[in-house]
Short mmCIF file of C-alpha atoms in Angstrom, two decimals:
data_model
loop_
_atom_site.label_atom_id
_atom_site.label_comp_id
_atom_site.label_asym_id
_atom_site.label_seq_id
_atom_site.Cartn_x
_atom_site.Cartn_y
_atom_site.Cartn_z
CA MET L 1 -52.80 5.64 110.37
CA TRP L 2 -55.74 6.02 107.99
CA ALA L 3 -57.27 2.74 109.22
CA TRP L 4 -56.98 3.96 112.82
CA VAL L 5 -58.61 7.32 111.96
CA THR L 6 -61.44 5.55 110.15
CA LEU L 7 -62.07 3.15 113.02
CA LYS L 8 -61.89 5.94 115.60
CA GLY L 9 -64.19 7.99 113.40
CA LYS L 10 -66.84 5.32 113.82
CA THR L 11 -66.89 5.95 117.57
CA VAL L 12 -67.08 9.71 116.98
CA LEU L 13 -70.08 9.15 114.71
CA GLU L 14 -71.94 7.56 117.60
CA LYS L 15 -72.03 11.02 119.21
CA TYR L 16 -71.94 13.46 116.24
CA SER L 17 -73.32 13.56 112.71
CA PRO L 18 -70.72 13.27 109.90
CA PHE L 19 -71.17 16.97 109.09
CA VAL L 20 -70.56 18.13 112.67
CA ALA L 21 -67.60 15.77 113.05
CA MET L 22 -65.98 17.10 109.85
CA ALA L 23 -66.63 20.68 110.91
CA TYR L 24 -64.86 20.12 114.23
CA ILE L 25 -61.96 18.26 112.63
CA HIS L 26 -61.33 20.94 110.00
CA ILE L 27 -61.81 23.88 112.35
CA PHE L 28 -59.44 22.47 114.97
CA GLY L 29 -56.97 21.34 112.29
CA THR L 30 -56.94 24.83 110.80
CA VAL L 31 -56.50 26.50 114.19
CA LEU L 32 -53.63 24.17 115.09
CA LEU L 33 -51.81 24.39 111.75
CA LEU L 34 -52.41 28.01 110.76
CA PRO L 35 -49.70 29.44 113.05
CA PHE L 36 -47.12 27.40 111.12
CA ALA L 37 -48.08 29.25 107.94
CA PHE L 38 -46.89 32.52 109.46
CA VAL L 39 -43.52 31.32 110.72
CA PRO L 40 -40.57 30.63 108.40
CA THR L 41 -39.19 27.09 108.79
CA SER L 42 -36.57 24.94 107.11
CA LEU L 43 -39.36 23.57 104.89
CA ALA L 44 -40.66 27.01 103.91
CA GLU L 45 -38.03 29.70 104.30
CA ILE L 46 -40.50 32.43 103.31
CA SER L 47 -43.70 32.36 105.38
CA LEU L 48 -47.19 32.53 103.92
CA TRP L 49 -47.61 35.92 105.59
CA GLN L 50 -44.66 37.28 103.58
CA GLN L 51 -46.03 35.84 100.34
CA LEU L 52 -49.68 36.93 100.67
CA SER L 53 -49.23 39.97 98.43
CA ALA L 54 -47.92 37.76 95.61
CA VAL L 55 -50.70 35.16 95.81
CA SER L 56 -52.94 35.25 92.73
CA TRP L 57 -56.72 34.88 92.66
CA SER L 58 -56.39 31.58 90.80
CA THR L 59 -54.23 30.26 93.66
CA ILE L 60 -56.78 31.43 96.22
CA LEU L 61 -59.63 29.81 94.27
CA ALA L 62 -57.63 26.59 93.95
CA ALA L 63 -57.04 26.57 97.72
CA VAL L 64 -60.74 27.19 98.40
CA TYR L 65 -61.68 24.39 95.99
CA LEU L 66 -59.23 22.00 97.69
CA ALA L 67 -60.48 22.97 101.14
CA ALA L 68 -64.20 22.85 100.35
CA PHE L 69 -64.46 19.87 98.01
CA CYS L 70 -61.35 17.74 98.33
CA SER L 71 -61.22 18.00 102.12
CA VAL L 72 -64.49 18.94 103.79
CA TYR L 73 -66.94 17.39 101.31
CA SER L 74 -64.96 14.23 100.60
CA TYR L 75 -64.32 13.52 104.29
CA PHE L 76 -67.98 14.19 105.00
CA ILE L 77 -69.01 11.64 102.36
CA TRP L 78 -66.39 9.20 103.70
CA TYR L 79 -67.86 9.35 107.19
CA VAL L 80 -71.42 9.12 105.91
CA GLY L 81 -70.26 5.82 104.42
CA VAL L 82 -68.65 4.77 107.70
CA SER L 83 -71.87 5.57 109.58
CA LYS L 84 -74.10 3.75 107.05
CA ILE L 85 -72.10 0.63 106.07
CA GLY L 86 -69.25 0.49 108.60
CA ALA L 87 -65.55 1.27 108.57
CA VAL L 88 -64.31 -1.91 106.88
CA LYS L 89 -66.70 -1.80 103.93
CA THR L 90 -66.16 1.94 103.45
CA ALA L 91 -62.38 1.45 103.48
CA ALA L 92 -62.71 -1.19 100.76
CA TYR L 93 -64.12 1.48 98.43
CA ASN L 94 -60.89 3.47 98.85
CA TYR L 95 -59.33 0.99 96.44
CA PHE L 96 -61.38 2.57 93.64
CA ASN L 97 -59.08 5.64 93.75
CA PRO L 98 -56.52 4.23 91.27
CA ILE L 99 -59.30 3.20 88.90
CA MET L 100 -60.80 6.68 88.97
CA ALA L 101 -57.34 8.25 88.56
CA SER L 102 -56.66 6.03 85.54
CA LEU L 103 -59.99 6.96 83.98
CA ALA L 104 -59.38 10.66 84.64
CA GLY L 105 -55.90 10.36 83.10
CA PHE L 106 -57.41 8.71 80.04
CA ILE L 107 -60.15 11.33 79.64
CA VAL L 108 -58.17 14.46 80.54
CA PHE L 109 -54.63 13.62 79.44
CA GLN L 110 -55.30 10.91 76.82
CA GLU L 111 -53.13 8.44 78.77
CA GLN L 112 -53.01 4.84 77.62
CA ILE L 113 -55.17 2.21 79.29
CA THR L 114 -53.02 -0.93 79.29
CA ILE L 115 -53.98 -4.53 79.94
CA TYR L 116 -52.33 -4.24 83.37
CA ILE L 117 -54.58 -1.32 84.30
CA VAL L 118 -57.64 -3.26 83.14
CA LEU L 119 -56.56 -6.39 85.06
CA GLY L 120 -55.79 -4.35 88.16
CA GLY L 121 -59.16 -2.64 87.91
CA CYS L 122 -60.93 -5.98 87.60
CA LEU L 123 -59.08 -7.28 90.67
CA VAL L 124 -60.04 -4.18 92.65
CA ILE L 125 -63.69 -4.56 91.67
CA LEU L 126 -63.59 -8.26 92.58
CA GLY L 127 -61.95 -7.48 95.94
CA VAL L 128 -64.55 -4.84 96.81
CA TYR L 129 -67.32 -7.23 95.75
CA ILE L 130 -65.94 -10.04 97.93
CA THR L 131 -65.47 -7.67 100.88
CA ASN L 132 -69.11 -6.61 100.68
CA GLN L 133 -70.48 -10.15 100.64
CA LYS L 134 -72.29 -11.37 103.72
CA ILE L 135 -70.49 -14.73 103.54
CA LYS L 136 -67.89 -15.15 106.23
CA LEU L 137 -64.92 -16.93 104.73
CA SER L 138 -62.74 -18.84 107.13
CA ILE L 139 -59.77 -21.13 106.76
CA ARG L 140 -61.90 -23.74 108.53
CA ASN L 141 -64.14 -23.90 105.46
CA PHE L 142 -61.20 -25.26 103.47
CA LEU L 143 -59.81 -27.77 105.99
CA PRO L 144 -60.99 -31.37 106.02
CA LYS L 145 -63.65 -32.14 108.62
CA LYS L 146 -62.62 -34.25 111.57
CA VAL L 147 -64.51 -37.47 111.82
CA TYR L 148 -65.25 -38.58 115.35
CA LYS L 149 -66.30 -42.12 116.15
CA HIS L 150 -68.98 -42.44 118.74
CA SER L 151 -68.89 -45.53 120.89
#
């Protein structure tokens, strides 16, 4: 689904700037999903409306941070990448997420960096490097050439 959204996003970027596209996506997404916050469901038996009085300022600030930076800003940067270098190359950079999460876990939570994490990180970096090369690799490059006899 994410690949489809990224590829479709490229066509949207032909008409709108990344900022305008993200604004529309988040405004319409909010309008479409917000009614579900006010109706109890099997997933949330107590609606957001009923819980508003118990919501703390730290929860509100966390929600604003998630909305502003983790959603709007990060999607904006994603689609700037799609508009500048294309969908495929931008998607390749998504593989850096586990590397960044491992580094954050090491810095913030003092988690261990194992040889498997280092090897995986090296493979990710190599894969992104190969993806961004201008060389077009094809299976034909590795097959023996046919030799034709001219009469």
